[in-house]
PDB file of C-alpha atoms and ligand atoms in Angstrom:
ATOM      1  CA  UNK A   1     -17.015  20.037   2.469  1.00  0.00           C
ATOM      2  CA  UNK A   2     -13.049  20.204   2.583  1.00  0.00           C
ATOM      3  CA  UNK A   3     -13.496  19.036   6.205  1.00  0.00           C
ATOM      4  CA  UNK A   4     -14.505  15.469   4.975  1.00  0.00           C
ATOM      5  CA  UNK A   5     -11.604  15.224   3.116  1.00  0.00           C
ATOM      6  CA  UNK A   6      -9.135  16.847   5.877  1.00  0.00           C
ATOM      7  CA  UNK A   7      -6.484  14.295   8.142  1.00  0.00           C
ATOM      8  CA  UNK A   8      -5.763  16.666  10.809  1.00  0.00           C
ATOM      9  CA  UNK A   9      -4.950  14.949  13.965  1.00  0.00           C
ATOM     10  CA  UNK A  10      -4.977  11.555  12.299  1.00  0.00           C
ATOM     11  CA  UNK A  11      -1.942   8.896  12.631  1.00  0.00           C
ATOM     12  CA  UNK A  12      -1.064   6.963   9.638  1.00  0.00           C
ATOM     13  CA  UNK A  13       1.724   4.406   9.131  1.00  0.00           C
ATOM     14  CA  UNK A  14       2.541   4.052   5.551  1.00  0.00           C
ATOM     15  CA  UNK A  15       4.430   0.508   4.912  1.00  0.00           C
ATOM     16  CA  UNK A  16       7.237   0.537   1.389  1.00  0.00           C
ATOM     17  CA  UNK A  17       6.823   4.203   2.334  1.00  0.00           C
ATOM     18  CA  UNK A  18      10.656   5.144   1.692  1.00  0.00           C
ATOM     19  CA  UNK A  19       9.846   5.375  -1.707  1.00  0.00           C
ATOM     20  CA  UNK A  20       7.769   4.425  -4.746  1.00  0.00           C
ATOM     21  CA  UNK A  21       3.656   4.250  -4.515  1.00  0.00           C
ATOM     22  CA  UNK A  22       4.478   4.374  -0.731  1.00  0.00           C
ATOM     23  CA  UNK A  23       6.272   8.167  -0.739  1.00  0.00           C
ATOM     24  CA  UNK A  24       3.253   8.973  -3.006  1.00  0.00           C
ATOM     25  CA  UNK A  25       0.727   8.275  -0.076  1.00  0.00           C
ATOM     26  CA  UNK A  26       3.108   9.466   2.307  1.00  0.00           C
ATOM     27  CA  UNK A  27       2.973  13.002   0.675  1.00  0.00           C
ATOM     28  CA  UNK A  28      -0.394  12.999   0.136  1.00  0.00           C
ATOM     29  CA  UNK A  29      -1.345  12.133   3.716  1.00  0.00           C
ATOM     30  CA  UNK A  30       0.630  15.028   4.678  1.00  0.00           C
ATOM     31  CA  UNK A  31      -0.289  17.511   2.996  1.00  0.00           C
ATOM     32  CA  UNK A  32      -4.115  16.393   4.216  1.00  0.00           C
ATOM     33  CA  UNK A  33      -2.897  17.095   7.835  1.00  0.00           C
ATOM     34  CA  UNK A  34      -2.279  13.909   9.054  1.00  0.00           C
ATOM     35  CA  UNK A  35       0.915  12.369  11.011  1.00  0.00           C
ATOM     36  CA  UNK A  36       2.977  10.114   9.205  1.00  0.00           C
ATOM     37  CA  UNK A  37       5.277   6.607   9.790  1.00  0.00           C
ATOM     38  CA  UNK A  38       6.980   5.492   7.310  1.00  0.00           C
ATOM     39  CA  UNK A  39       8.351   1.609   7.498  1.00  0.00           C
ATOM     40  CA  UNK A  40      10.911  -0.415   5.296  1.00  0.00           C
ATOM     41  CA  UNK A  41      14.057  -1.753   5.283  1.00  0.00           C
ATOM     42  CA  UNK A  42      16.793   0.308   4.123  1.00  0.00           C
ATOM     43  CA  UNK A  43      17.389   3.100   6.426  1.00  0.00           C
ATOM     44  CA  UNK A  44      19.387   5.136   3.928  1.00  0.00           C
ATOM     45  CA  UNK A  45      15.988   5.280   2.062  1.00  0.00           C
ATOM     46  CA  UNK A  46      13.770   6.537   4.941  1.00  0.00           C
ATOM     47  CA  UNK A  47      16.318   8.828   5.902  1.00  0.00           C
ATOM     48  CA  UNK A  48      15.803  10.527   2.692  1.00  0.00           C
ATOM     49  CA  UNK A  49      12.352  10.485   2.595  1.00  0.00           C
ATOM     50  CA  UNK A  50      11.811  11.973   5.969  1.00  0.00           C
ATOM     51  CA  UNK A  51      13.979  14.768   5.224  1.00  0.00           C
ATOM     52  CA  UNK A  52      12.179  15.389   1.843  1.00  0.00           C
ATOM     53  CA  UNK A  53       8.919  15.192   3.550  1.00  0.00           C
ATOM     54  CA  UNK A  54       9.256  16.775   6.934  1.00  0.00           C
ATOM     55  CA  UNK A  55       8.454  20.502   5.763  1.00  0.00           C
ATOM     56  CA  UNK A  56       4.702  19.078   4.961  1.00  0.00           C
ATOM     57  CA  UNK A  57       4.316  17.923   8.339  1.00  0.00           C
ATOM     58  CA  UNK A  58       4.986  15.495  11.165  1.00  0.00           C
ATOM     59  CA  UNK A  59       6.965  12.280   9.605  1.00  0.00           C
ATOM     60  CA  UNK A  60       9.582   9.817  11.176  1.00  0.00           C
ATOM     61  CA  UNK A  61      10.712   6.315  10.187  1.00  0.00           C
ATOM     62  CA  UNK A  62      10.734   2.799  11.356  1.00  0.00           C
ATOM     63  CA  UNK A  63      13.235   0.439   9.632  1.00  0.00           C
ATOM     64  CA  UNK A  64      11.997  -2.778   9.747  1.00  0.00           C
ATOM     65  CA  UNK A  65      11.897  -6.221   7.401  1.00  0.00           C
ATOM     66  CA  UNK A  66       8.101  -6.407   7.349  1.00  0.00           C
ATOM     67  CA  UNK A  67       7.997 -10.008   5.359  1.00  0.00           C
ATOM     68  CA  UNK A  68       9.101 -11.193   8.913  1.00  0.00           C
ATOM     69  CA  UNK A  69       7.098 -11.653  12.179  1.00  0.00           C
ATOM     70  CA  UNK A  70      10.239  -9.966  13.781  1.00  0.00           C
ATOM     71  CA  UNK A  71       9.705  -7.117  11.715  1.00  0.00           C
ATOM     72  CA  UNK A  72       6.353  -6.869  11.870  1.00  0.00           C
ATOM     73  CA  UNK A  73       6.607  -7.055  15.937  1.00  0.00           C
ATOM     74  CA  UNK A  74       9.488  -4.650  15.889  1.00  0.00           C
ATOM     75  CA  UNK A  75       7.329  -1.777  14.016  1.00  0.00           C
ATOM     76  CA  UNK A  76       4.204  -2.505  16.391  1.00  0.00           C
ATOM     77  CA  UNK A  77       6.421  -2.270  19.344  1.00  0.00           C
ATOM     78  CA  UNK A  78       8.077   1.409  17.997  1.00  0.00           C
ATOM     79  CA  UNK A  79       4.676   2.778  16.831  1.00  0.00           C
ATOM     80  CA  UNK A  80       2.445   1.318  20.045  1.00  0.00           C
ATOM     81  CA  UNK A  81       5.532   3.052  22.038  1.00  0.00           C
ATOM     82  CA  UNK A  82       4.934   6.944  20.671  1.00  0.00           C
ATOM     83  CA  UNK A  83       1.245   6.453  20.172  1.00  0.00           C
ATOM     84  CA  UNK A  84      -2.267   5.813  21.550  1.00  0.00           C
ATOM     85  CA  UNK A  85      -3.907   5.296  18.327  1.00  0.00           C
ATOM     86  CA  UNK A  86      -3.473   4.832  15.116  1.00  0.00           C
ATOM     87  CA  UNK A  87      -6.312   5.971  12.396  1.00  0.00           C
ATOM     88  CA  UNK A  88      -4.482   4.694   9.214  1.00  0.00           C
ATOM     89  CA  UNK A  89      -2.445   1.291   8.233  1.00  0.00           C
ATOM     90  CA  UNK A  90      -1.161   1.545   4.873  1.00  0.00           C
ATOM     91  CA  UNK A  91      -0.388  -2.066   4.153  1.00  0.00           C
ATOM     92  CA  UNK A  92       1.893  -0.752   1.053  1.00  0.00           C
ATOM     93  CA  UNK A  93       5.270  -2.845   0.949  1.00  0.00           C
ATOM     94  CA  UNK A  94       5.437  -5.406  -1.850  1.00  0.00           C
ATOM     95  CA  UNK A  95       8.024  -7.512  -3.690  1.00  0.00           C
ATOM     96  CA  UNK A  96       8.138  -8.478  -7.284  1.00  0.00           C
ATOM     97  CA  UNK A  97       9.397 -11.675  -8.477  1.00  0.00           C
ATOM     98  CA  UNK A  98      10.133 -12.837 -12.125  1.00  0.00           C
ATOM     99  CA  UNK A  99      11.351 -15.788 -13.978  1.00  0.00           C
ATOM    100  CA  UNK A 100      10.444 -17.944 -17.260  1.00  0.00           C
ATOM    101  CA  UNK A 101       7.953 -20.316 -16.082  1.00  0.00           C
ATOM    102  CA  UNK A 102      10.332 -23.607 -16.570  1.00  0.00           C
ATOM    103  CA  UNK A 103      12.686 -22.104 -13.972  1.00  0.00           C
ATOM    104  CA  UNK A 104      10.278 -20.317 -11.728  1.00  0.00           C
ATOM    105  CA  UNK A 105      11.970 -20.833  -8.092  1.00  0.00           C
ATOM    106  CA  UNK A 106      10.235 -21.454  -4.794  1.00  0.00           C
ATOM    107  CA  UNK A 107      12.077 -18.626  -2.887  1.00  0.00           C
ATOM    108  CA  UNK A 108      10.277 -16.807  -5.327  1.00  0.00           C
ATOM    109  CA  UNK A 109       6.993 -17.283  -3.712  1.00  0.00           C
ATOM    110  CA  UNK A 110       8.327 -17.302  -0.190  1.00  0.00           C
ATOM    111  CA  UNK A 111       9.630 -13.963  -0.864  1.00  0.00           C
ATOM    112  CA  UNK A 112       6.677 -12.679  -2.423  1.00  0.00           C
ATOM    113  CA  UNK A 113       4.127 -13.909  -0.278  1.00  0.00           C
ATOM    114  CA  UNK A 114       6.021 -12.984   2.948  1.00  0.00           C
ATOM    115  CA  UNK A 115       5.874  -9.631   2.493  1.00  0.00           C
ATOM    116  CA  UNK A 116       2.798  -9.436   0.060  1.00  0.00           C
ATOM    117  CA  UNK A 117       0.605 -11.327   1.964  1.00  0.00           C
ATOM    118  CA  UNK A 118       1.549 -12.695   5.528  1.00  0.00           C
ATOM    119  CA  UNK A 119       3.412  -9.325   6.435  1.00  0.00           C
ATOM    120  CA  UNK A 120      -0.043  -7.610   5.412  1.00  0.00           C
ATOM    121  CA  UNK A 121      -2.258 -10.489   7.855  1.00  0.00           C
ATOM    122  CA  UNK A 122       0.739 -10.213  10.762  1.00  0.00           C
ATOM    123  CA  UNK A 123       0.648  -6.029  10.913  1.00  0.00           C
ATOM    124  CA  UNK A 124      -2.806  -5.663  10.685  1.00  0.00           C
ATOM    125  CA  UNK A 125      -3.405  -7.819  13.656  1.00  0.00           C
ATOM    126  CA  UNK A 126      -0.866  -6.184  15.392  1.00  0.00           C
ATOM    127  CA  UNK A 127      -2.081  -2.603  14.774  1.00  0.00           C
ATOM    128  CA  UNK A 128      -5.264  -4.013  15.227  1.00  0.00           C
ATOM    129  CA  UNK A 129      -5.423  -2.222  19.072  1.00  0.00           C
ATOM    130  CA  UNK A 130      -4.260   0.888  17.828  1.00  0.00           C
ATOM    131  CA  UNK A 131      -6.578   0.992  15.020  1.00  0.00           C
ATOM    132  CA  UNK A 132      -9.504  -0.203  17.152  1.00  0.00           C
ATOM    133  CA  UNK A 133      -8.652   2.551  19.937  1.00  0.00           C
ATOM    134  CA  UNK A 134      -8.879   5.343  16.650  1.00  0.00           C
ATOM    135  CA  UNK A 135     -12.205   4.613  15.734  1.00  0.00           C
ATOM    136  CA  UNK A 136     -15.525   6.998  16.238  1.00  0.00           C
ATOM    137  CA  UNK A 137     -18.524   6.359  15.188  1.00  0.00           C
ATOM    138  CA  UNK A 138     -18.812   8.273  12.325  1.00  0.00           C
ATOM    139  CA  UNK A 139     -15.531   8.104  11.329  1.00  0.00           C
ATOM    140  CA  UNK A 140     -13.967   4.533  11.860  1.00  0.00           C
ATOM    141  CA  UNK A 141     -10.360   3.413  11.311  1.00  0.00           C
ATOM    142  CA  UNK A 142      -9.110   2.368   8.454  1.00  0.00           C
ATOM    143  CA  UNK A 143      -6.585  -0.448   7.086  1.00  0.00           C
ATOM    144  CA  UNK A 144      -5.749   0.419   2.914  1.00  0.00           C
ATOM    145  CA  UNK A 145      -4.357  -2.434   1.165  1.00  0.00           C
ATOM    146  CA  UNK A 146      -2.259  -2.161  -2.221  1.00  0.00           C
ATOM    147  CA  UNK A 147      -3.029  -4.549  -4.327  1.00  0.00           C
ATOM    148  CA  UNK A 148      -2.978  -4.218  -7.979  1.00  0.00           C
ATOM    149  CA  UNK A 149      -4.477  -4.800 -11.532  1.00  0.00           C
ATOM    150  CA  UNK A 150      -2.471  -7.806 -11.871  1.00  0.00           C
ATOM    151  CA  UNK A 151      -4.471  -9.174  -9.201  1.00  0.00           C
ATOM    152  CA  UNK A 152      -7.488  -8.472 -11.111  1.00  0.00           C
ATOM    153  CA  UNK A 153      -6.775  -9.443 -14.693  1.00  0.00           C
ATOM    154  CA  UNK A 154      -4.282 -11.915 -15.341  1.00  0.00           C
ATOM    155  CA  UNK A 155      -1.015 -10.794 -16.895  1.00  0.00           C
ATOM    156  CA  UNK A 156      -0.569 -12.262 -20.294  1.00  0.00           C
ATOM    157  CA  UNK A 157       1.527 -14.731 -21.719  1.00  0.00           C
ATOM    158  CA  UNK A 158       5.085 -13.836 -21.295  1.00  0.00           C
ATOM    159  CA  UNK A 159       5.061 -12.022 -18.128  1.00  0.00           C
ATOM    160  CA  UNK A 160       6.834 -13.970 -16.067  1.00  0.00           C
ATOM    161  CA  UNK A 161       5.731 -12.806 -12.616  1.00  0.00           C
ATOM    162  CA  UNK A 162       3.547 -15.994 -11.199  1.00  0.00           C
ATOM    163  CA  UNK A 163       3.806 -15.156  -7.488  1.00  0.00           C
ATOM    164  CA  UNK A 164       2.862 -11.753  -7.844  1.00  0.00           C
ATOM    165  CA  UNK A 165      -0.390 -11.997  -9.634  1.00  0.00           C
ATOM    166  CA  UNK A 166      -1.656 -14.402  -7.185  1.00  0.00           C
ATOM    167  CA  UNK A 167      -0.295 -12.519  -4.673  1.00  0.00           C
ATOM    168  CA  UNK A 168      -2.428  -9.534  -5.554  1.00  0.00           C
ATOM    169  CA  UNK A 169      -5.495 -11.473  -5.466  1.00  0.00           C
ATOM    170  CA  UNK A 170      -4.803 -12.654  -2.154  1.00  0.00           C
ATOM    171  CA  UNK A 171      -4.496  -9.069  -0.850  1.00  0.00           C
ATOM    172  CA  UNK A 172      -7.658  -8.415  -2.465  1.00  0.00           C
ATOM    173  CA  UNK A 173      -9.365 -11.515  -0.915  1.00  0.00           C
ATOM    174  CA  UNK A 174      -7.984 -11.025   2.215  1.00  0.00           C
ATOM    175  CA  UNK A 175      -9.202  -6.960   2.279  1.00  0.00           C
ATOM    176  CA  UNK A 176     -12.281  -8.490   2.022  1.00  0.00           C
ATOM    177  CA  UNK A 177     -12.548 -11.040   4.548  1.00  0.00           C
ATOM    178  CA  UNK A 178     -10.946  -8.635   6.919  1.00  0.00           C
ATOM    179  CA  UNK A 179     -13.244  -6.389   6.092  1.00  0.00           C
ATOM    180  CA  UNK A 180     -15.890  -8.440   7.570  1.00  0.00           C
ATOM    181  CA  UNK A 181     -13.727  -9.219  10.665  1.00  0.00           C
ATOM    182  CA  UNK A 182     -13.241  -5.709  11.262  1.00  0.00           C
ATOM    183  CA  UNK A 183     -16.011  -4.218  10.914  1.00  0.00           C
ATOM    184  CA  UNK A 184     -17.810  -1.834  12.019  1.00  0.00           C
ATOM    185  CA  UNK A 185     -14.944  -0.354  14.048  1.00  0.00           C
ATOM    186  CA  UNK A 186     -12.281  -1.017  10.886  1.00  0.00           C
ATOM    187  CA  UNK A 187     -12.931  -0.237   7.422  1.00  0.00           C
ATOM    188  CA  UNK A 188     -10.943  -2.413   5.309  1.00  0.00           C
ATOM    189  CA  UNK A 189     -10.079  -1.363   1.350  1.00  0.00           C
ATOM    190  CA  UNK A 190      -7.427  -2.043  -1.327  1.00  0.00           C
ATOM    191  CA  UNK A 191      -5.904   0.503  -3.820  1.00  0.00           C
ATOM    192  CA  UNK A 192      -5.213  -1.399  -7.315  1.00  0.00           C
ATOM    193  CA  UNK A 193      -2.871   0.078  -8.947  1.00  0.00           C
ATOM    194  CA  UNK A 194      -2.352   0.366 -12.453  1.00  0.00           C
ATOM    195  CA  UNK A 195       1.138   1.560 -14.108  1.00  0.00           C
ATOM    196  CA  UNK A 196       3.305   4.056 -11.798  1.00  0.00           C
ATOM    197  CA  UNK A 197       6.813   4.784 -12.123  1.00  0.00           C
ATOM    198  CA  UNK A 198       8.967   3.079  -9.321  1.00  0.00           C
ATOM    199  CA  UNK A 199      11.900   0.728  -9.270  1.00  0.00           C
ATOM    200  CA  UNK A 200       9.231  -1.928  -9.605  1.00  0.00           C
ATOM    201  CA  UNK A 201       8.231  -0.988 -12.994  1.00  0.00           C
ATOM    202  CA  UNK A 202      11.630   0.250 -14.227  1.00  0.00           C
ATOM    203  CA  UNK A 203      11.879  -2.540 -16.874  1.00  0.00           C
ATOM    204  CA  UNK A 204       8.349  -2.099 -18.112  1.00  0.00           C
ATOM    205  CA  UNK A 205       8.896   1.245 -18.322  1.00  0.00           C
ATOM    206  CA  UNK A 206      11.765   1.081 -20.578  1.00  0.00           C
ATOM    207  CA  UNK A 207      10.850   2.412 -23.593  1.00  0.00           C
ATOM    208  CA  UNK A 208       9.892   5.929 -21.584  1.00  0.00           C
ATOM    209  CA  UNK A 209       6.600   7.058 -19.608  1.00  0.00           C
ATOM    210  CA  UNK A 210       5.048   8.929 -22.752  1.00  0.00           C
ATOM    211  CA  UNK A 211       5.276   5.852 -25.259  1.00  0.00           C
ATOM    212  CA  UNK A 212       3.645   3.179 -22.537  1.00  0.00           C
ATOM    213  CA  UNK A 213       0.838   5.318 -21.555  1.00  0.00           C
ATOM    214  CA  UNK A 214       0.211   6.329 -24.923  1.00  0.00           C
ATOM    215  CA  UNK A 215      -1.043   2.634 -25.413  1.00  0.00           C
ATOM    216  CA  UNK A 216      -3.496   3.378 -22.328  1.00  0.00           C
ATOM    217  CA  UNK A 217      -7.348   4.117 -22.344  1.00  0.00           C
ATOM    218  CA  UNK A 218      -6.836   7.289 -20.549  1.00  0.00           C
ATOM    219  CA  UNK A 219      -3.183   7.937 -22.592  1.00  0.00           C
ATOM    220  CA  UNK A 220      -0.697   7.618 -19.985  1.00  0.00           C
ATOM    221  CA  UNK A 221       0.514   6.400 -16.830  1.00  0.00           C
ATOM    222  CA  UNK A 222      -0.514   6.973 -12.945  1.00  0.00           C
ATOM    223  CA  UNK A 223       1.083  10.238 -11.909  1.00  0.00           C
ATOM    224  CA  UNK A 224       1.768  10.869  -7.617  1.00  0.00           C
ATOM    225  CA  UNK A 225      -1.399  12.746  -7.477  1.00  0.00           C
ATOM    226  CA  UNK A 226      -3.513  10.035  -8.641  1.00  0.00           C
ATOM    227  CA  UNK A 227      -1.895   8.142  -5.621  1.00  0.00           C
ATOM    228  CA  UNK A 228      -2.358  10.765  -3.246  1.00  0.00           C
ATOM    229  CA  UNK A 229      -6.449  11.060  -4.139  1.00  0.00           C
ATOM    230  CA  UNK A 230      -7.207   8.469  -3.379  1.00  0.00           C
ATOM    231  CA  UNK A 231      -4.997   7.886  -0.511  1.00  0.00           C
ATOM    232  CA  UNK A 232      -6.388  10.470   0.964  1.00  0.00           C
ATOM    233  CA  UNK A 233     -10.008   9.940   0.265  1.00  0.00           C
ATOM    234  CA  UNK A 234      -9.529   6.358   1.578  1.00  0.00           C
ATOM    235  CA  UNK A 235      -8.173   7.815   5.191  1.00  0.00           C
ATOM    236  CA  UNK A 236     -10.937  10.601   5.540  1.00  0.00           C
ATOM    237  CA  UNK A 237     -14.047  10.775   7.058  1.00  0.00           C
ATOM    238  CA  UNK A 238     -15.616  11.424   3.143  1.00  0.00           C
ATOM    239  CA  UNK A 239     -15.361   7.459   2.875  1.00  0.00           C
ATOM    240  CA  UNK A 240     -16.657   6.221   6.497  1.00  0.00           C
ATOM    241  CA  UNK A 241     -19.224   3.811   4.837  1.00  0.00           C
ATOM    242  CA  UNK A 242     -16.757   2.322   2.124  1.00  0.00           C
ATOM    243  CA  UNK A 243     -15.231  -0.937   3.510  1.00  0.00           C
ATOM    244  CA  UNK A 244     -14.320  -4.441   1.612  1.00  0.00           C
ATOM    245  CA  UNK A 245     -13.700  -2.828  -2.023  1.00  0.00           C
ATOM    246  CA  UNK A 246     -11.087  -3.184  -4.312  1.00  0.00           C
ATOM    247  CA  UNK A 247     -10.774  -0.014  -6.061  1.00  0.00           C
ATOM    248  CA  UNK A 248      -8.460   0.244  -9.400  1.00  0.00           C
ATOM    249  CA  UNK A 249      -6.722   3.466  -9.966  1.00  0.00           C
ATOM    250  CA  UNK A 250      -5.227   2.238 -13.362  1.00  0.00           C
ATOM    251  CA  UNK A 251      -6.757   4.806 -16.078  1.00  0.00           C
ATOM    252  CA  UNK A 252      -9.403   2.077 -16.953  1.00  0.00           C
ATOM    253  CA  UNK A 253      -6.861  -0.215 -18.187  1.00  0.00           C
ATOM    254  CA  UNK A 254      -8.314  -3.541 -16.189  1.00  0.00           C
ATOM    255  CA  UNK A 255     -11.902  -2.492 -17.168  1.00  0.00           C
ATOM    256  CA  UNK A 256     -11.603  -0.730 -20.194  1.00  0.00           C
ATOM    257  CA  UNK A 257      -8.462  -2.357 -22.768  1.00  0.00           C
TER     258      UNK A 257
HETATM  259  N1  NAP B 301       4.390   0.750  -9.412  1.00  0.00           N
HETATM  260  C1  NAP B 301       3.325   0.159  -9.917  1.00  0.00           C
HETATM  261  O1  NAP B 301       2.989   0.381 -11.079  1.00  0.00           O
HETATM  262  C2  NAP B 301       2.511  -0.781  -9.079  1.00  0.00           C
HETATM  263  C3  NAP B 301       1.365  -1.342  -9.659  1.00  0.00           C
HETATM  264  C4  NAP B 301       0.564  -2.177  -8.881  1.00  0.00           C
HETATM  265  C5  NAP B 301       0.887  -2.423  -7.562  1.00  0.00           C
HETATM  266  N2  NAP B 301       2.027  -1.883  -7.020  1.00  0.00           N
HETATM  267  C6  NAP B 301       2.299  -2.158  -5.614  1.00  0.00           C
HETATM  268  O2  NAP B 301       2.622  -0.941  -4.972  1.00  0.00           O
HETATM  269  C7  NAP B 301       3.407  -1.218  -3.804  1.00  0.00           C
HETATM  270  C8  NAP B 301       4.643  -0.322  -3.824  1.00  0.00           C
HETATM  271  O3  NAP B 301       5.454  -0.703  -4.910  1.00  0.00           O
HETATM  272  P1  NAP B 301       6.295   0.349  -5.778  1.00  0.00           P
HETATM  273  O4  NAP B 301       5.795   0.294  -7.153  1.00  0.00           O
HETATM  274  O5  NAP B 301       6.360   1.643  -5.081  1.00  0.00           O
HETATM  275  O6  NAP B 301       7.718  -0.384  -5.823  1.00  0.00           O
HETATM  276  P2  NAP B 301       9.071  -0.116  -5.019  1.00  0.00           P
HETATM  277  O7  NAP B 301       9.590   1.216  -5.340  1.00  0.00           O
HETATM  278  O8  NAP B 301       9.894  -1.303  -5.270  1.00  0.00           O
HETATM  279  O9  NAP B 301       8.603  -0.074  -3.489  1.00  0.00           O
HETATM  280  C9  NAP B 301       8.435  -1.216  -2.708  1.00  0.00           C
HETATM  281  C10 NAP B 301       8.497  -0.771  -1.267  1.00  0.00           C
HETATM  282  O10 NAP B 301       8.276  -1.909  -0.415  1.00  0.00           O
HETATM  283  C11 NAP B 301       9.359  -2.005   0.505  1.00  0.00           C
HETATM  284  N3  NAP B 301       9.609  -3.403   0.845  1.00  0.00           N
HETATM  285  C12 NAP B 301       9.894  -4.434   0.015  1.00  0.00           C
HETATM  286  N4  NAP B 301      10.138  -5.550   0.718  1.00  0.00           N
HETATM  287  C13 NAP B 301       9.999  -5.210   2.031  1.00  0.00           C
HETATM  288  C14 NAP B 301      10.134  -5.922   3.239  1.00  0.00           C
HETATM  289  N5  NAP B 301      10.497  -7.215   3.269  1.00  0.00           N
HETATM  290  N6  NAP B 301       9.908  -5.269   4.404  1.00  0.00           N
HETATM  291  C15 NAP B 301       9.570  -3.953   4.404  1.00  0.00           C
HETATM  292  N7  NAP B 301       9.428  -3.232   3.289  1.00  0.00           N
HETATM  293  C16 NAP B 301       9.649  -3.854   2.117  1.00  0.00           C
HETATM  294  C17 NAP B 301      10.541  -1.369  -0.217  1.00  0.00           C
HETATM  295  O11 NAP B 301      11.536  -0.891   0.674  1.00  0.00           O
HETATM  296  P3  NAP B 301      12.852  -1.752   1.088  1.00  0.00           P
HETATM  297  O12 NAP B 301      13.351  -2.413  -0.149  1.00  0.00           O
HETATM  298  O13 NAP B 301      13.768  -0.739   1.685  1.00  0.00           O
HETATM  299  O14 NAP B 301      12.387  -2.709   2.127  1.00  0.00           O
HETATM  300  C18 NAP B 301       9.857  -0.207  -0.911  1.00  0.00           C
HETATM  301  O15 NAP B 301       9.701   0.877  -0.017  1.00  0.00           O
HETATM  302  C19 NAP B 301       3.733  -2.707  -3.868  1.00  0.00           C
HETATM  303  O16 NAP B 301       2.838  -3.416  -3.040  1.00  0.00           O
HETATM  304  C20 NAP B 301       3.472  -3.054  -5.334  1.00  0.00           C
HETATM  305  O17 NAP B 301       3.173  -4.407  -5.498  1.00  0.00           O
HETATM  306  C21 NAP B 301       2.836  -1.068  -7.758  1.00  0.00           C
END
């Protein structure tokens, strides 16, 4: 039974993996067997995270601006140099973007949507080879998505973060209709996240872990593990005939509250 659940020998690349939701995964995958790039922009960051990370396993870095096609062409061109396949994409990277609707600015869709969206198309169709050249027949390749609750329920009055909610649902669209393109060689499937701690959430976060998930259906927030399930459950064999869904790991709060 662990077997199902094992990555050894598998090749993931884990995008926003320097830190955040994206180290979560990275660890995870790891510590499942598998091989792991990680891809952002600061270098300082990936440094860090390789050397943190490198007694689970194999792990190296790609700096690259992924809400670019430069970027994007950059990490296919590093990755599709050191390997012949690649079994996981982790489509991970995201920006946030927030400001009272009357002053809302337009960079702060570009910004969002670049890397949110178009980065997510641009990589996966770039990988797409790799990916392709991974896949068995009982145990396709795989492309995980992270989108998150806010692309599911709509975030109420007063948060202020317009691009990012439709952003979300676009991820979660477009998991789907890849899912269809892909198939049967490339599962497609999107991790929604709920509340996890990372610079992203530092502000909502303010008044301390404890107090906000105490307000939560299952009383408190997503810890790394919960990450790292399902992570790892999305990369393994034990969910080869899963492709297209958009699976919430928010302790019920978009289905429950
Ligand atoms: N934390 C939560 O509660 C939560 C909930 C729902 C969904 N999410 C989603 O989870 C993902 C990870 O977010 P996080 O919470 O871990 O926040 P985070 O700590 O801010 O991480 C974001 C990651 O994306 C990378 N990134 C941003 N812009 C990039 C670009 N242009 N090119 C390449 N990499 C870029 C960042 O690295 P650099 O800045 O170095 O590029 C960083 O590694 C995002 O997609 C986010 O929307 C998070």
């Amino acid at each position: 039974m662990t077997d199902l659940f094992r990555l050894d020998g598998k090749v993931a690349v884990v995008t926003g993996g320097g830190r955040g939701i994206g180290l979560m995964m990275a660890r995870g995958l790891l510590q499942a067997g598998a091989s792991v790039y990680l891809s952002s922009r600061k270098e300082a960051e990936l440094d860090a995270a390789v050397e943190a990370l490198s007694p689970l396993g194999r792990v190296s870095a790609v700096p690259a601006d992924l809400g670019t096609a430069e970027g994007v062409a950059a990490l296919t061109a590093a990755v599709t140099g050191r390997e012949d396949a690649i079994h996981a994409l982790f489509n991970n990277a995201g920006a946030a973007w927030g400001a009272p609707y009357e002053e809302f600015p337009e960079s702060g869709f570009d910004k969002v949507y670049n890397v949110n969206v178009k980065g997510v198309f641009l990589l996966t169709r770039a990988l797409t080879p790799l990916l392709n050249a991974a896949a068995t027949e009982d145990d396709p390749a795989r492309v995980i998505n992270t989108g998150s609750i806010d692309g599911i329920v709509a975030p109420g009055k007063g948060r202020d973060n317009f691009s990012y909610s439709a952003s979300k649902a676009a991820v979660h669209m477009l998991t789907r209709h890849l899912a269809g393109e892909l198939a049967p060689k490339i599962l497609v499937n999107a991790i929604a996240p709920g509340l996890f701690e990372s610079r992203m959430t530092k502000e909502m976060l303010r008044a301390g872990s404890d107090a906000v998930g105490a307000g939560m259906p299952l009383g408190r927030i997503g810890q790394p593990d919960d990450i790292a399930g399902i992570s790892v459950f999305l990369a393994s064999r034990a969910s080869a005939y899963i492709t297209g869904a958009v699976i919430p790991v928010d302790g019920g709060v978009s289905t429950i509250s």
